[in-house]
Amino acid sequence: MFRPEGIGIQPGMQSLGNVVFGSALIVMTAVSIYFAGRINAPRLPMQWGISGEPTWFAPRFIAIWFSLGLAVLVRLFILLIEAYDPQKLHGVSVALITFSIIITVVHITHMIAAERWAARQ
């Protein structure tokens, strides 16, 4: 049953996870805006192979904003589980903090690599 009033997780730790996630979204948005103005290629690499060459590409808009969209979708999924079946979740705040840090670092790294690739074209 849906319980919007609470999820049964320690309030302090839950709010820390949300603060870190919100901060990650702000950083990722700023990074996307910054690189959107610097990268002009119509398609950008989304993945690189062992040789260092791109293995597949996406349109510029998707490549720049994909990580941010993925982060929001993952958070919405976690919120749904928290609301409808909170007994299945353990350590949500720690996982959310870890996920936020990892996806932010991956996004920044991806944007730097995409910019370098675009400059060589």
PDB file of C-alpha atoms in Angstrom:
ATOM      1  CA  MET A   1       0.000   0.000   0.000  1.00  0.00           C
ATOM      2  CA  PHE A   2       1.196   3.514  -0.803  1.00  0.00           C
ATOM      3  CA  ARG A   3       2.439   5.438   2.226  1.00  0.00           C
ATOM      4  CA  PRO A   4       3.328   9.016   1.247  1.00  0.00           C
ATOM      5  CA  GLU A   5       3.790  10.111   4.873  1.00  0.00           C
ATOM      6  CA  GLY A   6       6.928   8.065   5.464  1.00  0.00           C
ATOM      7  CA  ILE A   7       9.089   5.269   4.298  1.00  0.00           C
ATOM      8  CA  GLY A   8      10.524   3.940   7.538  1.00  0.00           C
ATOM      9  CA  ILE A   9      14.108   5.023   6.877  1.00  0.00           C
ATOM     10  CA  GLN A  10      16.141   7.156   9.262  1.00  0.00           C
ATOM     11  CA  PRO A  11      15.188  10.764   8.428  1.00  0.00           C
ATOM     12  CA  GLY A  12      18.688  12.224   8.827  1.00  0.00           C
ATOM     13  CA  MET A  13      20.355   9.670   6.602  1.00  0.00           C
ATOM     14  CA  GLN A  14      17.563   9.828   4.021  1.00  0.00           C
ATOM     15  CA  SER A  15      17.834  13.598   3.789  1.00  0.00           C
ATOM     16  CA  LEU A  16      21.629  13.347   3.392  1.00  0.00           C
ATOM     17  CA  GLY A  17      21.115  11.029   0.422  1.00  0.00           C
ATOM     18  CA  ASN A  18      18.655  13.490  -1.087  1.00  0.00           C
ATOM     19  CA  VAL A  19      21.021  16.431  -0.535  1.00  0.00           C
ATOM     20  CA  VAL A  20      23.880  14.583  -2.224  1.00  0.00           C
ATOM     21  CA  PHE A  21      21.598  13.513  -5.092  1.00  0.00           C
ATOM     22  CA  GLY A  22      20.267  17.062  -5.545  1.00  0.00           C
ATOM     23  CA  SER A  23      23.815  18.420  -5.519  1.00  0.00           C
ATOM     24  CA  ALA A  24      24.807  15.828  -8.121  1.00  0.00           C
ATOM     25  CA  LEU A  25      21.930  16.943 -10.356  1.00  0.00           C
ATOM     26  CA  ILE A  26      23.029  20.562 -10.058  1.00  0.00           C
ATOM     27  CA  VAL A  27      26.635  19.693 -10.929  1.00  0.00           C
ATOM     28  CA  MET A  28      25.570  17.470 -13.842  1.00  0.00           C
ATOM     29  CA  THR A  29      23.260  20.194 -15.187  1.00  0.00           C
ATOM     30  CA  ALA A  30      26.054  22.774 -15.009  1.00  0.00           C
ATOM     31  CA  VAL A  31      28.464  20.370 -16.736  1.00  0.00           C
ATOM     32  CA  SER A  32      25.913  19.655 -19.495  1.00  0.00           C
ATOM     33  CA  ILE A  33      25.269  23.358 -20.082  1.00  0.00           C
ATOM     34  CA  TYR A  34      29.003  24.084 -20.140  1.00  0.00           C
ATOM     35  CA  PHE A  35      29.805  21.345 -22.666  1.00  0.00           C
ATOM     36  CA  ALA A  36      26.706  22.026 -24.770  1.00  0.00           C
ATOM     37  CA  GLY A  37      28.284  25.373 -25.612  1.00  0.00           C
ATOM     38  CA  ARG A  38      31.681  23.857 -26.373  1.00  0.00           C
ATOM     39  CA  ILE A  39      30.833  20.748 -28.415  1.00  0.00           C
ATOM     40  CA  ASN A  40      29.412  21.370 -31.883  1.00  0.00           C
ATOM     41  CA  ALA A  41      29.514  17.866 -33.397  1.00  0.00           C
ATOM     42  CA  PRO A  42      26.049  16.610 -34.394  1.00  0.00           C
ATOM     43  CA  ARG A  43      26.739  13.127 -32.968  1.00  0.00           C
ATOM     44  CA  LEU A  44      28.918  12.221 -30.006  1.00  0.00           C
ATOM     45  CA  PRO A  45      30.477   8.980 -28.826  1.00  0.00           C
ATOM     46  CA  MET A  46      28.635   7.231 -26.030  1.00  0.00           C
ATOM     47  CA  GLN A  47      31.105   4.406 -25.534  1.00  0.00           C
ATOM     48  CA  TRP A  48      34.730   3.731 -26.371  1.00  0.00           C
ATOM     49  CA  GLY A  49      36.337   0.386 -27.121  1.00  0.00           C
ATOM     50  CA  ILE A  50      39.606  -0.983 -25.777  1.00  0.00           C
ATOM     51  CA  SER A  51      41.433   0.585 -28.728  1.00  0.00           C
ATOM     52  CA  GLY A  52      40.233   4.037 -27.630  1.00  0.00           C
ATOM     53  CA  GLU A  53      37.956   4.463 -30.635  1.00  0.00           C
ATOM     54  CA  PRO A  54      34.214   5.157 -30.236  1.00  0.00           C
ATOM     55  CA  THR A  55      32.004   2.095 -30.612  1.00  0.00           C
ATOM     56  CA  TRP A  56      28.651   3.864 -30.916  1.00  0.00           C
ATOM     57  CA  PHE A  57      27.261   7.370 -31.153  1.00  0.00           C
ATOM     58  CA  ALA A  58      24.154   9.308 -30.158  1.00  0.00           C
ATOM     59  CA  PRO A  59      22.734  12.643 -31.280  1.00  0.00           C
ATOM     60  CA  ARG A  60      24.414  15.559 -29.503  1.00  0.00           C
ATOM     61  CA  PHE A  61      21.408  16.442 -27.317  1.00  0.00           C
ATOM     62  CA  ILE A  62      20.994  12.865 -26.074  1.00  0.00           C
ATOM     63  CA  ALA A  63      24.720  12.423 -25.472  1.00  0.00           C
ATOM     64  CA  ILE A  64      24.931  15.603 -23.410  1.00  0.00           C
ATOM     65  CA  TRP A  65      21.810  15.020 -21.299  1.00  0.00           C
ATOM     66  CA  PHE A  66      21.652  11.204 -21.068  1.00  0.00           C
ATOM     67  CA  SER A  67      23.365  10.835 -17.674  1.00  0.00           C
ATOM     68  CA  LEU A  68      21.128  13.437 -16.072  1.00  0.00           C
ATOM     69  CA  GLY A  69      18.004  11.721 -17.394  1.00  0.00           C
ATOM     70  CA  LEU A  70      19.278   8.335 -16.246  1.00  0.00           C
ATOM     71  CA  ALA A  71      19.946   9.671 -12.747  1.00  0.00           C
ATOM     72  CA  VAL A  72      16.422  11.066 -12.479  1.00  0.00           C
ATOM     73  CA  LEU A  73      14.882   7.803 -13.710  1.00  0.00           C
ATOM     74  CA  VAL A  74      16.883   5.747 -11.207  1.00  0.00           C
ATOM     75  CA  ARG A  75      15.820   8.072  -8.366  1.00  0.00           C
ATOM     76  CA  LEU A  76      12.161   7.867  -9.413  1.00  0.00           C
ATOM     77  CA  PHE A  77      12.405   4.079  -9.462  1.00  0.00           C
ATOM     78  CA  ILE A  78      13.868   4.078  -5.947  1.00  0.00           C
ATOM     79  CA  LEU A  79      11.098   6.431  -4.759  1.00  0.00           C
ATOM     80  CA  LEU A  80       8.464   4.076  -6.160  1.00  0.00           C
ATOM     81  CA  ILE A  81       9.964   1.113  -4.351  1.00  0.00           C
ATOM     82  CA  GLU A  82      10.258   3.166  -1.157  1.00  0.00           C
ATOM     83  CA  ALA A  83       6.582   4.098  -1.373  1.00  0.00           C
ATOM     84  CA  TYR A  84       5.102   0.755  -2.374  1.00  0.00           C
ATOM     85  CA  ASP A  85       7.421  -1.884  -0.897  1.00  0.00           C
ATOM     86  CA  PRO A  86       9.878  -0.321   1.571  1.00  0.00           C
ATOM     87  CA  GLN A  87      10.752  -3.689   3.167  1.00  0.00           C
ATOM     88  CA  LYS A  88      12.703  -4.607   0.027  1.00  0.00           C
ATOM     89  CA  LEU A  89      15.108  -1.701   0.423  1.00  0.00           C
ATOM     90  CA  HIS A  90      18.100  -1.607   2.731  1.00  0.00           C
ATOM     91  CA  GLY A  91      20.756   1.086   2.845  1.00  0.00           C
ATOM     92  CA  VAL A  92      18.961   3.383   0.401  1.00  0.00           C
ATOM     93  CA  SER A  93      20.774   6.510   1.511  1.00  0.00           C
ATOM     94  CA  VAL A  94      24.240   4.963   1.205  1.00  0.00           C
ATOM     95  CA  ALA A  95      23.338   3.557  -2.210  1.00  0.00           C
ATOM     96  CA  LEU A  96      21.915   6.912  -3.321  1.00  0.00           C
ATOM     97  CA  ILE A  97      25.037   8.769  -2.194  1.00  0.00           C
ATOM     98  CA  THR A  98      27.297   6.246  -3.929  1.00  0.00           C
ATOM     99  CA  PHE A  99      25.206   6.315  -7.119  1.00  0.00           C
ATOM    100  CA  SER A 100      25.168  10.130  -7.122  1.00  0.00           C
ATOM    101  CA  ILE A 101      28.943  10.365  -6.865  1.00  0.00           C
ATOM    102  CA  ILE A 102      29.589   7.676  -9.473  1.00  0.00           C
ATOM    103  CA  ILE A 103      27.162   9.006 -12.087  1.00  0.00           C
ATOM    104  CA  THR A 104      28.488  12.555 -11.633  1.00  0.00           C
ATOM    105  CA  VAL A 105      32.092  11.448 -12.142  1.00  0.00           C
ATOM    106  CA  VAL A 106      31.104   9.314 -15.134  1.00  0.00           C
ATOM    107  CA  HIS A 107      29.178  12.225 -16.659  1.00  0.00           C
ATOM    108  CA  ILE A 108      32.080  14.647 -16.267  1.00  0.00           C
ATOM    109  CA  THR A 109      34.522  12.093 -17.678  1.00  0.00           C
ATOM    110  CA  HIS A 110      32.218  11.372 -20.610  1.00  0.00           C
ATOM    111  CA  MET A 111      31.822  15.051 -21.455  1.00  0.00           C
ATOM    112  CA  ILE A 112      35.585  15.650 -21.340  1.00  0.00           C
ATOM    113  CA  ALA A 113      36.216  12.623 -23.571  1.00  0.00           C
ATOM    114  CA  ALA A 114      33.461  13.662 -25.998  1.00  0.00           C
ATOM    115  CA  GLU A 115      34.861  17.184 -26.222  1.00  0.00           C
ATOM    116  CA  ARG A 116      38.358  15.858 -26.937  1.00  0.00           C
ATOM    117  CA  TRP A 117      36.969  13.489 -29.570  1.00  0.00           C
ATOM    118  CA  ALA A 118      34.981  16.289 -31.228  1.00  0.00           C
ATOM    119  CA  ALA A 119      38.059  18.560 -31.313  1.00  0.00           C
ATOM    120  CA  ARG A 120      39.997  15.875 -33.239  1.00  0.00           C
ATOM    121  CA  GLN A 121      37.316  15.576 -35.917  1.00  0.00           C
TER     122      GLN A 121
END
